[in-house]
XYZ file of C-alpha atoms in Angstrom:
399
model
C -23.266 -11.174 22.836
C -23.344 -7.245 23.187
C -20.532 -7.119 23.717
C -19.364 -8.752 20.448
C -21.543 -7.017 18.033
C -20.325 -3.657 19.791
C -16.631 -4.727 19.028
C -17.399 -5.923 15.654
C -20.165 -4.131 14.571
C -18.219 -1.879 11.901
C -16.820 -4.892 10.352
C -19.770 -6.900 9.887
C -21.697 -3.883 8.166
C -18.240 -3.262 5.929
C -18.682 -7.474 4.879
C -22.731 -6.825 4.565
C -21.888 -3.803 2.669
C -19.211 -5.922 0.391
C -21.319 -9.054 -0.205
C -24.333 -6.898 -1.466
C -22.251 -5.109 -3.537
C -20.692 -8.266 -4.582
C -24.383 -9.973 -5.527
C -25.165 -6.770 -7.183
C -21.985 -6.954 -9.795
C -22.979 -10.206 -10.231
C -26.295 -10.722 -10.629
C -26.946 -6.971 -12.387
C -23.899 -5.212 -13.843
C -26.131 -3.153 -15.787
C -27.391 -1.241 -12.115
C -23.709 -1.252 -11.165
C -23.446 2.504 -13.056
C -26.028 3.851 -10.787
C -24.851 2.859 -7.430
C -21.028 3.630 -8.543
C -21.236 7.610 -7.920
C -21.594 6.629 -4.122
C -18.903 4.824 -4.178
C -17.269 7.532 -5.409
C -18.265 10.099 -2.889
C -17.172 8.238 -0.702
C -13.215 7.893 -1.789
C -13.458 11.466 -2.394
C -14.315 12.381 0.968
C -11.714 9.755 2.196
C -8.737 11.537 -0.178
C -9.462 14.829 0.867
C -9.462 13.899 4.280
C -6.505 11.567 4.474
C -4.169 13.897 2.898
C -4.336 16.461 5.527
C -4.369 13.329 8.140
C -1.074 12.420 6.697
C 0.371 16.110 7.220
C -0.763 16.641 10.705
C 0.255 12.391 11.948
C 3.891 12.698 10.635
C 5.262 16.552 11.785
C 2.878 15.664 15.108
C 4.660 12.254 15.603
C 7.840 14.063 14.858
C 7.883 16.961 17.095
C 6.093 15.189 19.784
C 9.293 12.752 19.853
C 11.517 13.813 23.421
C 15.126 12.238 22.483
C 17.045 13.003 18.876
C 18.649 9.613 19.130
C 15.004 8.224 19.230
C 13.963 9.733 16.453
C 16.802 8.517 14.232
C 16.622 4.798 15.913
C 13.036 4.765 14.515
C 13.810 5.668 11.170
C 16.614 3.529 10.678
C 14.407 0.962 12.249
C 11.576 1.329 9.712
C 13.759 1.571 6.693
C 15.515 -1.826 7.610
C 12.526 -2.867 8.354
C 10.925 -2.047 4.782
C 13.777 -3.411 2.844
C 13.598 -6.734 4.476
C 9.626 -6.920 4.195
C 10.045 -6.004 0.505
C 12.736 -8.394 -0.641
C 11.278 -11.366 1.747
C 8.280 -11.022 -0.448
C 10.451 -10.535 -3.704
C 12.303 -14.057 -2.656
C 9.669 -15.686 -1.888
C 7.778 -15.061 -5.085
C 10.719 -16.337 -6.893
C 10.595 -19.232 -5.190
C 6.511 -20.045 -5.891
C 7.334 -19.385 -9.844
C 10.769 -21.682 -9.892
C 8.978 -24.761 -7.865
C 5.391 -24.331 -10.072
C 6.308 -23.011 -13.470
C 3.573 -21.280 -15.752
C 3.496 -22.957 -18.736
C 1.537 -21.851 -22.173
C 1.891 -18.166 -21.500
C 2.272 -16.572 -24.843
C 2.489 -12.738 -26.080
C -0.508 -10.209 -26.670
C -1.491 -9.030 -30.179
C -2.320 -5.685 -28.632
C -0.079 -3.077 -27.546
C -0.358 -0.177 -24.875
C 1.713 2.846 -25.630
C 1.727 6.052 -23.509
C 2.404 9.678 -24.160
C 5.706 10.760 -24.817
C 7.216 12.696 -21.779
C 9.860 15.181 -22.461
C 11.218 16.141 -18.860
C 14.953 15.127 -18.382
C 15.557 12.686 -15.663
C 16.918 15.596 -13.397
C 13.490 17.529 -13.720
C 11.493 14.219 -13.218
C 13.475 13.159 -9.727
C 13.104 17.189 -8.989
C 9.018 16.247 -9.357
C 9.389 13.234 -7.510
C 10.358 14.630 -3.768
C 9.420 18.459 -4.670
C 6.423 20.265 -5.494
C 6.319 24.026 -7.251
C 3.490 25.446 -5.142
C 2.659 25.405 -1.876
C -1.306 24.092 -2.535
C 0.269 21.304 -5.052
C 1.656 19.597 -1.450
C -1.808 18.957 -0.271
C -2.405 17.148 -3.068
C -2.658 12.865 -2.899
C -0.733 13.032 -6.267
C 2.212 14.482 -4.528
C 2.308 12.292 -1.148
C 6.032 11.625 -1.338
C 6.658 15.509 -1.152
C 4.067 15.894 1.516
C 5.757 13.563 3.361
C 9.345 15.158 3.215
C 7.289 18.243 3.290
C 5.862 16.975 7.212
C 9.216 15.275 8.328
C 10.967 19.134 8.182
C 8.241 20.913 9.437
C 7.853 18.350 12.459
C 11.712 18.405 12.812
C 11.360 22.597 12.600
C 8.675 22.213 15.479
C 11.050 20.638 17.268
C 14.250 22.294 17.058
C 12.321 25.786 17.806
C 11.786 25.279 21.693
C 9.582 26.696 23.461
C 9.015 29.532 20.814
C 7.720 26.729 18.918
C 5.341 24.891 21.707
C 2.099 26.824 19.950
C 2.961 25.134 16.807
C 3.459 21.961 18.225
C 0.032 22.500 19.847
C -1.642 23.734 16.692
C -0.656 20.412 14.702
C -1.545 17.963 17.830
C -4.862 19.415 17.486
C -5.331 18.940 14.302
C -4.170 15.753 14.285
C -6.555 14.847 16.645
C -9.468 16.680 14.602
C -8.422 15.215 11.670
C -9.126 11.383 13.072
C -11.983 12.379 14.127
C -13.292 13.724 10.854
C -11.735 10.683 9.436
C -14.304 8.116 11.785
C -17.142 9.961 10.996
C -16.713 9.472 6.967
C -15.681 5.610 7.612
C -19.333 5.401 9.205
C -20.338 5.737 5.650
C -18.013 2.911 4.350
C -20.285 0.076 4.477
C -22.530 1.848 2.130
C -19.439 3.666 -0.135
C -17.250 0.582 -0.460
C -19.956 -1.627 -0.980
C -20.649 0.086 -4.032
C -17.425 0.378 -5.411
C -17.113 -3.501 -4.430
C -19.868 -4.137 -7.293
C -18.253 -1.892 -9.756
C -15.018 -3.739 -8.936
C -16.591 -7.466 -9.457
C -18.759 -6.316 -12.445
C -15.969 -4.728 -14.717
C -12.824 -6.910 -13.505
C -14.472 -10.384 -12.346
C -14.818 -12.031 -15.923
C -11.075 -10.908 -16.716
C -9.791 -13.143 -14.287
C -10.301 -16.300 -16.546
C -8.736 -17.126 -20.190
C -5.028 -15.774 -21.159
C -3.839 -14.260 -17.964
C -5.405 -17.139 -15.780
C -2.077 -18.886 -14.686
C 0.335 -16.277 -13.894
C -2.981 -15.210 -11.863
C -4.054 -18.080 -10.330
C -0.041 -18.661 -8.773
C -0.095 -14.530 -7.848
C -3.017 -14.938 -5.607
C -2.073 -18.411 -4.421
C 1.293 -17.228 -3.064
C 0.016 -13.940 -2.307
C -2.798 -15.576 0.048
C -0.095 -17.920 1.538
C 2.151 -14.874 2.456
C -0.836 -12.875 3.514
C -1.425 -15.223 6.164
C 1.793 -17.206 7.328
C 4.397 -14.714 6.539
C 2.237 -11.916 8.607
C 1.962 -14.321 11.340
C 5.128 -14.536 11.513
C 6.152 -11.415 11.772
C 3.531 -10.681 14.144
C 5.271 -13.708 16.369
C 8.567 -11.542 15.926
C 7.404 -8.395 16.809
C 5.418 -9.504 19.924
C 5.270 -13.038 20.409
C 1.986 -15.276 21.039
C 0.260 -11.684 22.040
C 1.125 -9.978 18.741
C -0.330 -13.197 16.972
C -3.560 -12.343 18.605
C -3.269 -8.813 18.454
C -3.086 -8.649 14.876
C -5.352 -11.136 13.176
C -8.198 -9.770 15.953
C -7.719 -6.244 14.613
C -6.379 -6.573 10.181
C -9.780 -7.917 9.235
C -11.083 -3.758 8.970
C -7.981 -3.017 6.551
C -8.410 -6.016 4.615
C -11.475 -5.189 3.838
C -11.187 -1.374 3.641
C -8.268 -2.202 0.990
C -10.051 -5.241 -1.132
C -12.888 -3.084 -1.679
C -10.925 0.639 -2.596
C -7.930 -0.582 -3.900
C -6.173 1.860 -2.472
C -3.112 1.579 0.117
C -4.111 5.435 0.824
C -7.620 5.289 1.284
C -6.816 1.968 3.940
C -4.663 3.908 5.911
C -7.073 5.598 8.448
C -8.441 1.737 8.714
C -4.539 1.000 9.879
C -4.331 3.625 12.298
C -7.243 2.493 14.200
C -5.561 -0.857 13.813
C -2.961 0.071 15.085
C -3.980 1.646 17.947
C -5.959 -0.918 18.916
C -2.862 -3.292 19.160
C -1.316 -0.718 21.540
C 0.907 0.476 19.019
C 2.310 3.722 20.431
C 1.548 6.612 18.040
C 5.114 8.390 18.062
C 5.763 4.910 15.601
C 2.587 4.375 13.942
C 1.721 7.982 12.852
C 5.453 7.465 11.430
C 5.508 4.229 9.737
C 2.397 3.924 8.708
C 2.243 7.136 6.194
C 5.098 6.847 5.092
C 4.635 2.719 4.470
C 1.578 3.754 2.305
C 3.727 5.335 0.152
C 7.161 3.558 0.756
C 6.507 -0.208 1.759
C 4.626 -2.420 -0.877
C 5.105 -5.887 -0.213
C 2.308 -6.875 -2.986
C 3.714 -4.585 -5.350
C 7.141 -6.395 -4.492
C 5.331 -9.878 -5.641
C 3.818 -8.655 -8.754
C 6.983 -6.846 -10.179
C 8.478 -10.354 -9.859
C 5.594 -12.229 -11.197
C 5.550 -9.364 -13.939
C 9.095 -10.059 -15.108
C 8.760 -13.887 -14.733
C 5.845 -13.202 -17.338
C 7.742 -11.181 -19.913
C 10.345 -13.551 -19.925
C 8.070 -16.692 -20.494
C 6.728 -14.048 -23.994
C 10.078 -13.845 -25.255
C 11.303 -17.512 -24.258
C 14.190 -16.483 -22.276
C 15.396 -17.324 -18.882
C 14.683 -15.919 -15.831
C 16.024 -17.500 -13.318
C 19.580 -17.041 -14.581
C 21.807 -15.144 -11.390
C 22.252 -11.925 -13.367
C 18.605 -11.678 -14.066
C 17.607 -12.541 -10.838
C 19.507 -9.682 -9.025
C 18.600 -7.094 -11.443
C 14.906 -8.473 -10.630
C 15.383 -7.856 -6.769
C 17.034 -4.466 -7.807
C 13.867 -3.124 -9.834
C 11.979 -4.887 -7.314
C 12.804 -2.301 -4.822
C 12.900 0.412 -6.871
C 9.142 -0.266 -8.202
C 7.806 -1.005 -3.934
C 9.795 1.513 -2.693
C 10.732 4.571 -5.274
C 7.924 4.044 -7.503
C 5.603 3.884 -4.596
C 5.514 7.342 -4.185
C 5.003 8.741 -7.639
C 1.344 8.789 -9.337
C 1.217 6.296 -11.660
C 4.253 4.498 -10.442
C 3.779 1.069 -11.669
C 3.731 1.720 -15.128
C 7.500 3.260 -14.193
C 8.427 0.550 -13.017
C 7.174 -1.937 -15.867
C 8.732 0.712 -18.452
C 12.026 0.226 -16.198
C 11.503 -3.331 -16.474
C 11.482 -3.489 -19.898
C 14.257 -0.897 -20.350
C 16.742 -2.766 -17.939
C 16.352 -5.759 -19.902
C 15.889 -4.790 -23.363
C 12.287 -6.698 -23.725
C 10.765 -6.151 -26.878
C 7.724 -3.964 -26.865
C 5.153 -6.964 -26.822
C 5.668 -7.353 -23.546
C 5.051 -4.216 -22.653
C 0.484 -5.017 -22.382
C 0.381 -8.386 -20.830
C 2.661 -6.981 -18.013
C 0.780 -4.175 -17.380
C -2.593 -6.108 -17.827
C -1.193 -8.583 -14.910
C -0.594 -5.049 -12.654
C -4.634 -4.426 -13.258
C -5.446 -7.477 -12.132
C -3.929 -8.316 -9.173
C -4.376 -4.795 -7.828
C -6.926 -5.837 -5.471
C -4.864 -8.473 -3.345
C -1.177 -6.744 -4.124
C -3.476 -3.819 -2.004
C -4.013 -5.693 1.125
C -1.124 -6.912 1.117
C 0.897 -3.115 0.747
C -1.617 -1.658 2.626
C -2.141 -4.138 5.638
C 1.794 -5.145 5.531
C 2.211 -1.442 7.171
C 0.189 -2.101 10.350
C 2.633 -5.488 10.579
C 5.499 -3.397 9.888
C 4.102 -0.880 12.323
C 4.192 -4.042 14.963
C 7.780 -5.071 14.020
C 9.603 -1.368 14.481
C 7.627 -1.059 17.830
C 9.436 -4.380 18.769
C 13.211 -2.774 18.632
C 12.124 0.903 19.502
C 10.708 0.785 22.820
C 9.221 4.632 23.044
């Protein structure tokens, strides 16, 4: 019996922490603006800490890597492996809206414009991968560039030799300091994400019901379904029986960590420790795991269907014709894997949406009003998904 609560100690204060929170929203919105700021403190410390995590994990797991044939086995590994997570999830969403239809979904009388941006495309894909100042890198707003940023530097590390053996040192070490600064915040999660928790039920719960209830209702139905049996099963793929069991007994900390936040970012020192746990070596999970966070969104894959399965219901047109469906897969990607790693991507990808398929402006709030919503499940499933995927590159690079 120790030994249990020893083992599952941390996640039994994180659900304490979450279910007071959760009575709290409920039961006293009106205290919900007191207790937020911890909540708040707490994310902050998280950010701050992660992004230097992220730095230090990918250029160590880089230059720690022996053979250059390895190294480009993995990636090619994890990309495949990202593009078939994403459009397995894309399919399969199709699938839940053509065999139970929403029905009575109409358009919104209110419409959300943003502010006009006057970069050209070149400057904006420029933006996307590069940053103008050293400090901006270190910055979660600019993770896709930190991450290209890490890749040459761990890449540099290695192709310097033994010249380069103190840097290689210098970033193992701070990887290593870096986790550790990481578990000592996380003790404070119970407290920090059950606050946030009750901010998150008091201001979202009661916008769950009324016009946005069905295309809702079959988002987290399906999502839930895939959540549990398509993760199984690629759990079974990756290891068999043992990865079965070596999954479920270790996601339960990320699902939590990422129902209460969120955030696929602040989740991912929740993942590593997953992944660790599993036995996943860390020459692939300081890799895919970062970079998933930012590249690899299998519930962002199921909303930007569900999202343009909505808009096409508002303007009475039909989705499921062929051309529409591949051009749905095609932004699909784009929005879980592109989008993923620019700050405020979604809305980039709904404006692409809308673009692609000329969609009159109306639709334009209820799809981005769907994205708000079903941000807290579209989270565990990006953010867990990468411990999974994590599991299924380990299967077919043996390090």
């Amino acid at each position: 019996m120790k030994e249990v609560l020893k083992n599952y100690s941390g996640i039994i204060l994180l659900l304490l922490g979450i279910t007071v929170g959760s009575v709290i929203g409920i039961t006293a919105p009106g205290f919900v603006e007191y207790i937020k700021p911890l909540g708040d403190i707490f994310l902050n410390l998280l950010f701050v800490s992660v992004v230097p995590l992220v730095f230090f994990a990918v250029s160590n797991s880089i230059a720690s890597l022996e053979q250059q044939s390895k190294f480009g086995k993995i990636i090619l590994t994890m990309s495949l492996t990202f593009l078939f997570f994403i459009l397995t999830a894309a399919v399969f969403t199709i699938c839940a809206v053509y065999v139970f239809p929403v029905s009575g979904v109409s358009g919104s009388s209110e419409i959300i414009t943003e502010t006009a941006n006057n970069d050209t495309w070149g400057d904006r894909i420029v933006g996307f991968f590069t940053v103008g100042e050293f400090t901006a890198l270190f910055s979660r707003q600019n993770m896709l560039a930190l991450l290209i940023f890490a890749f040459l530097t761990g890449f540099s590390a290695r192709k310097a030799g033994e010249k380069g053996e103190p840097f290689r040192v210098f970033i193992a070490s701070g990887y290593e300091v870096m986790k550790e600064l990481l578990l000592l915040i996380m003790k404070l999660a119970p407290i920090g994400l059950g606050a946030y928790f009750a901010y998150q039920v008091a201001t979202l719960g009661p916008q769950l019901f009324g016009f946005y209830a069905k295309p809702l209702g079959l988002y987290y139905i399906a999502g839930i379904i895939y959540f549990f049996v398509f993760f199984t099963l690629y759990a079974f793929m990756a290891d068999g029986q043992r990865g079965i069991k070596g999954f479920w007994s270790n996601a339960a900390y990320p699902t939590l960590t990422a129902l209460s936040t969120c955030s696929s970012f602040a989740t991912m020192p929740a993942n590593l420790q997953a992944a660790s746990k599993i036995g996943i070596p860390n020459s692939i999970a300081n890799l895919v795991i970062p970079i998933g966070t930012t590249l690899h969104k299998n519930g962002s894959s199921m909303s930007s269907i569900i999202k343009i399965y909505v808009a096409f219901l508002i303007i009475g047109k039909d989705f499921f014709d062929p051309a529409n469906l591949l051009l749905a897969l095609g932004i699909t990607v784009f929005v879980s894997i592109v989008a993923g790693g620019i700050p405020n991507g979604g809305y980039i990808g709904e404006m692409l949406m809308i673009s692609v398929y000329k969609l009159p402006q109306e639709a334009i709030p209820a799809v981005m009003i769907i994205g708000t919503l079903v941000d807290p499940l579209a989270t565990v499933l990006n953010a867990v998904g990468d411990v999974v995927a994590a599991m299924f590159v380990n299967r077919f690079v043996k390090t």
